[in-house]
PDB file of C-alpha atoms in Angstrom:
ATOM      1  CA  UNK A   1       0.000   0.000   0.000  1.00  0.00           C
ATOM      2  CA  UNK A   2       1.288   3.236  -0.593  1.00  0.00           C
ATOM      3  CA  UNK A   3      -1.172   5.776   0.331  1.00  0.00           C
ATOM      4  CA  UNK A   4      -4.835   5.693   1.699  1.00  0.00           C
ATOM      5  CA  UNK A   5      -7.068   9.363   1.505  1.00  0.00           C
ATOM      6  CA  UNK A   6     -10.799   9.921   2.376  1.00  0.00           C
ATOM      7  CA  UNK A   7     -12.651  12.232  -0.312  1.00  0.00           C
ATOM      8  CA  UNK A   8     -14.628  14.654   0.768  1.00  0.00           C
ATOM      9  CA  UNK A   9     -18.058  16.830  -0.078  1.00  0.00           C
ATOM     10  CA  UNK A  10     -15.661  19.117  -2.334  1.00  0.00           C
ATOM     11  CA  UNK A  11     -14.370  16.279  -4.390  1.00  0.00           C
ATOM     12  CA  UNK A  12     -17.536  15.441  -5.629  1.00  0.00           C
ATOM     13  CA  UNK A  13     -19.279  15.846  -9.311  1.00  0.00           C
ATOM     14  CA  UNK A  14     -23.156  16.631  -9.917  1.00  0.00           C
ATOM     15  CA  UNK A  15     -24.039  13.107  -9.128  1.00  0.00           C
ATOM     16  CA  UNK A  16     -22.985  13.323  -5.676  1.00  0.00           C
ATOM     17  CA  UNK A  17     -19.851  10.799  -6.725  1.00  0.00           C
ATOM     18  CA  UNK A  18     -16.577  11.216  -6.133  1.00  0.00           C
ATOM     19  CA  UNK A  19     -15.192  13.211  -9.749  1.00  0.00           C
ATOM     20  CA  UNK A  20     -13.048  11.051 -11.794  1.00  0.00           C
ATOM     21  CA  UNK A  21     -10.143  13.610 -11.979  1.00  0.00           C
ATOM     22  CA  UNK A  22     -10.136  13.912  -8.645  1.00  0.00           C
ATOM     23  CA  UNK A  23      -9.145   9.934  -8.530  1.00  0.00           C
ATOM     24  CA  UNK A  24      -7.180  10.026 -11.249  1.00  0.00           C
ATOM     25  CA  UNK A  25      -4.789  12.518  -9.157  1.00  0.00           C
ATOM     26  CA  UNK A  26      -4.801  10.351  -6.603  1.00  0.00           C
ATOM     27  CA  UNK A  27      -3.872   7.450  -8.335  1.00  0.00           C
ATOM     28  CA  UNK A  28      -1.183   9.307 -10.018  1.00  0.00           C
ATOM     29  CA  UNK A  29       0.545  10.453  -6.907  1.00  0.00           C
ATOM     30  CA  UNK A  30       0.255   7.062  -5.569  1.00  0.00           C
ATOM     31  CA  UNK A  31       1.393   5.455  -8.623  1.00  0.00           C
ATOM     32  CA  UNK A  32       4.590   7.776  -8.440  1.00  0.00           C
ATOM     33  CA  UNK A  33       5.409   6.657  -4.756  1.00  0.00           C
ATOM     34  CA  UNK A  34       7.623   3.484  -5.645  1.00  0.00           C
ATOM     35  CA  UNK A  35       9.513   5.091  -8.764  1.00  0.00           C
ATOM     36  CA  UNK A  36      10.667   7.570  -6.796  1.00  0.00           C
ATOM     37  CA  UNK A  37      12.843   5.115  -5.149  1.00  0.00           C
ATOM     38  CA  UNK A  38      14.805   3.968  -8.553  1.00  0.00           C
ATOM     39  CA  UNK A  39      14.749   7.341 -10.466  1.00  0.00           C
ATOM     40  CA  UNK A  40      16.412   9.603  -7.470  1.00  0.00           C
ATOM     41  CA  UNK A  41      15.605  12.538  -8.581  1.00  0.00           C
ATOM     42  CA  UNK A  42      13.121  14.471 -11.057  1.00  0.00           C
ATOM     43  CA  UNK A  43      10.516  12.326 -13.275  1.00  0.00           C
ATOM     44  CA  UNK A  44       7.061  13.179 -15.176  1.00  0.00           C
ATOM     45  CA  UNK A  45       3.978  11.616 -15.688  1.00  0.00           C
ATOM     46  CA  UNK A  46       3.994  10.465 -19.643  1.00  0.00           C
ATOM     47  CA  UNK A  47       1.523   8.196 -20.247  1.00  0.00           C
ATOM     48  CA  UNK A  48      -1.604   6.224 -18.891  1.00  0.00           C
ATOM     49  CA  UNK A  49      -2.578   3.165 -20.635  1.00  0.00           C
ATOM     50  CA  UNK A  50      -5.329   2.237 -19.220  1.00  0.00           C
ATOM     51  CA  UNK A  51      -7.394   3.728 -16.728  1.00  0.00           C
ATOM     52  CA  UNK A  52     -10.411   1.654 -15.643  1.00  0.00           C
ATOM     53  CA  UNK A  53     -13.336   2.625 -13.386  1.00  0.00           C
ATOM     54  CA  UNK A  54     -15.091  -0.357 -11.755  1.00  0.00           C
ATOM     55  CA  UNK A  55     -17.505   1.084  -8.943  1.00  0.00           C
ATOM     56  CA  UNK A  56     -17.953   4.724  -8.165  1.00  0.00           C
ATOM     57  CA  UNK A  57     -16.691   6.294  -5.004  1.00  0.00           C
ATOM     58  CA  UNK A  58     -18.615   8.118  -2.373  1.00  0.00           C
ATOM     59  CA  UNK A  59     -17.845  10.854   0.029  1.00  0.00           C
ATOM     60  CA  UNK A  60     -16.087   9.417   3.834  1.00  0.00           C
ATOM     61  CA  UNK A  61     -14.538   5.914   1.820  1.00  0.00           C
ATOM     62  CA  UNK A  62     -11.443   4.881   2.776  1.00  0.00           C
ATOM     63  CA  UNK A  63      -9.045   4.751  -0.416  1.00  0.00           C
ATOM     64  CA  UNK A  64      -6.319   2.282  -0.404  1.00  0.00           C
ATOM     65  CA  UNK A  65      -3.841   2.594  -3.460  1.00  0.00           C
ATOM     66  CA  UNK A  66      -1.835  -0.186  -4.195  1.00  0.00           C
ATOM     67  CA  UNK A  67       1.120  -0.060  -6.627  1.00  0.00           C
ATOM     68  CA  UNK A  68       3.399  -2.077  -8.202  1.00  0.00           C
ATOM     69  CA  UNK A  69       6.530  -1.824 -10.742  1.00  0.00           C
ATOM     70  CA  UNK A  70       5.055  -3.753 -13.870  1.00  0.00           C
ATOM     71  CA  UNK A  71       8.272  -2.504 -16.139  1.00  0.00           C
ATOM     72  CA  UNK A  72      11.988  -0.671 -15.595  1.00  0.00           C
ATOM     73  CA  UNK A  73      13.527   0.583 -18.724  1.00  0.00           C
ATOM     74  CA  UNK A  74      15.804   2.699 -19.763  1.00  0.00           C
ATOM     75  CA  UNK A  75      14.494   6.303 -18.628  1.00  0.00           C
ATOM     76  CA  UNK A  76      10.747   5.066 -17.789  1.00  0.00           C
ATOM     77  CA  UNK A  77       8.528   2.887 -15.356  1.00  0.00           C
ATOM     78  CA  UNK A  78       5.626   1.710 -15.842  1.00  0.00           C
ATOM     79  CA  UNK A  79       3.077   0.704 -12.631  1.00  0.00           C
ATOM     80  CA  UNK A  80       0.070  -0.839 -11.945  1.00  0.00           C
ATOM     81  CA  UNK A  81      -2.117   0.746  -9.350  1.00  0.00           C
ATOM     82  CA  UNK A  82      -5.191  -0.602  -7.966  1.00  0.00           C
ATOM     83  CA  UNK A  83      -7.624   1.548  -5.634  1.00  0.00           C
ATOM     84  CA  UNK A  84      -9.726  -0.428  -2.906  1.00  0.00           C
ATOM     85  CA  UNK A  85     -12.346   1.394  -1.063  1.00  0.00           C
ATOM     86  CA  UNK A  86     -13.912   0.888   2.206  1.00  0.00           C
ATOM     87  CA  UNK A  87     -17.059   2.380   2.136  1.00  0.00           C
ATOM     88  CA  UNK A  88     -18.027   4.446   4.730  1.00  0.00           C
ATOM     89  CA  UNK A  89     -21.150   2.765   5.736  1.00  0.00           C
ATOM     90  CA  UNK A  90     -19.688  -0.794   5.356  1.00  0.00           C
ATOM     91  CA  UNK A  91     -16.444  -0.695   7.601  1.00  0.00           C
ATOM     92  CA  UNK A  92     -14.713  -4.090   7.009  1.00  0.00           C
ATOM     93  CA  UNK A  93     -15.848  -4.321   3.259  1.00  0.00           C
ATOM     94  CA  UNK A  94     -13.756  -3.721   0.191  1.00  0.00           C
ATOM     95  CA  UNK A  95     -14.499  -3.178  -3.113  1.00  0.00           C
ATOM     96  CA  UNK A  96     -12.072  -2.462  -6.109  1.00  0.00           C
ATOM     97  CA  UNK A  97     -12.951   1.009  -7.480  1.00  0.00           C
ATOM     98  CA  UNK A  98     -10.285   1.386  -9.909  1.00  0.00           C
ATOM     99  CA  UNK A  99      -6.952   0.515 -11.997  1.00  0.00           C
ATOM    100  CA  UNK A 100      -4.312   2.283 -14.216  1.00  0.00           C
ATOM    101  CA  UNK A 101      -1.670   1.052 -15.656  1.00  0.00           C
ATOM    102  CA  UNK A 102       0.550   4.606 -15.352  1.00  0.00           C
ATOM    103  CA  UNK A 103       4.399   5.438 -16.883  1.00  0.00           C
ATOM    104  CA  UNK A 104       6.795   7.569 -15.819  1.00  0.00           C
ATOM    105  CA  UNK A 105       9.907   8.861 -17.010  1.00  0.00           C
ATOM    106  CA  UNK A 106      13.194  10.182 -15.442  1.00  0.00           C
ATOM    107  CA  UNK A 107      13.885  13.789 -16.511  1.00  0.00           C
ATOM    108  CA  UNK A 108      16.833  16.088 -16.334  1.00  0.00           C
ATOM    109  CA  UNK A 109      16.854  19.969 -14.972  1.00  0.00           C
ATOM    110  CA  UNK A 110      15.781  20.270 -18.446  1.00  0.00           C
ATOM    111  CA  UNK A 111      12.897  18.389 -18.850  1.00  0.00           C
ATOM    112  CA  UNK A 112      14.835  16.118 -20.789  1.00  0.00           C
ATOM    113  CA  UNK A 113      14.827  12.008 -20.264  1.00  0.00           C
ATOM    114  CA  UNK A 114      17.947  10.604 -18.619  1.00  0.00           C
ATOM    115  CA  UNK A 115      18.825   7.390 -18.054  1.00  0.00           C
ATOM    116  CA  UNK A 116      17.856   5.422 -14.254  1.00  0.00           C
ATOM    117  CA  UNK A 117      20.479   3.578 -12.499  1.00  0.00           C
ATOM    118  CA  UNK A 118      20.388   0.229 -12.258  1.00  0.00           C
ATOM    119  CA  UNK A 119      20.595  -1.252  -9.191  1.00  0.00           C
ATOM    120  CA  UNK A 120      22.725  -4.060  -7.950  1.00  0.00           C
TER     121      UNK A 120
END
């Protein structure tokens, strides 16, 4: 696990849901938790693959993000996150809300892509 969150009234769309963007931020930051570890330094966001919503999310769940290193290449990784909520009314219960498959990439003071160690 790798972070856990609790939306709130703000974070939701007209429906009374929790707003997809709002997840997809969180699922992003979460996602970028364990490649922070190999790249040591600045990366970006550069592509989501796939971003799947299974169940929608409701104000006072508890969010659990999940994450874990699917690929390491030269300047990118790419992770799979998966988002588990404990609904607020239902303590005890989990349901999967979402996946992403998310990449990120290494970058310079530039911007630019540089290479990530390899480790031993």
């Amino acid at each position: 696990m790798v972070l856990k969150v609790i939306p709130l009234p703000a974070d939701t769309n007209g429906n009374g849901d929790i707003f997809g963007g709002w997840v997809m931020a969180q699922v992003d930051l979460a996602g970028s938790v364990i490649p922070a570890r190999y790249v040591n330094g600045r990366m970006a966001t550069v592509a989501v693959k796939e971003f799947i919503f299974k169940q929608p999310v409701r104000v006072g769940d508890i969010l659990s993000f999940y994450a874990c290193v699917t690929h390491i290449g030269r300047t990118s990784i790419t992770v799979q996150v998966e988002v588990f909520s404990e609904r607020h009314r239902a303590q005890g219960q989990f349901v999967k809300v979402t996946e992403a498959t998310v990449t990120y990439v290494a970058i310079d003071d530039n911007g630019r892509p540089r290479p990530i160690e390899k480790r031993a």
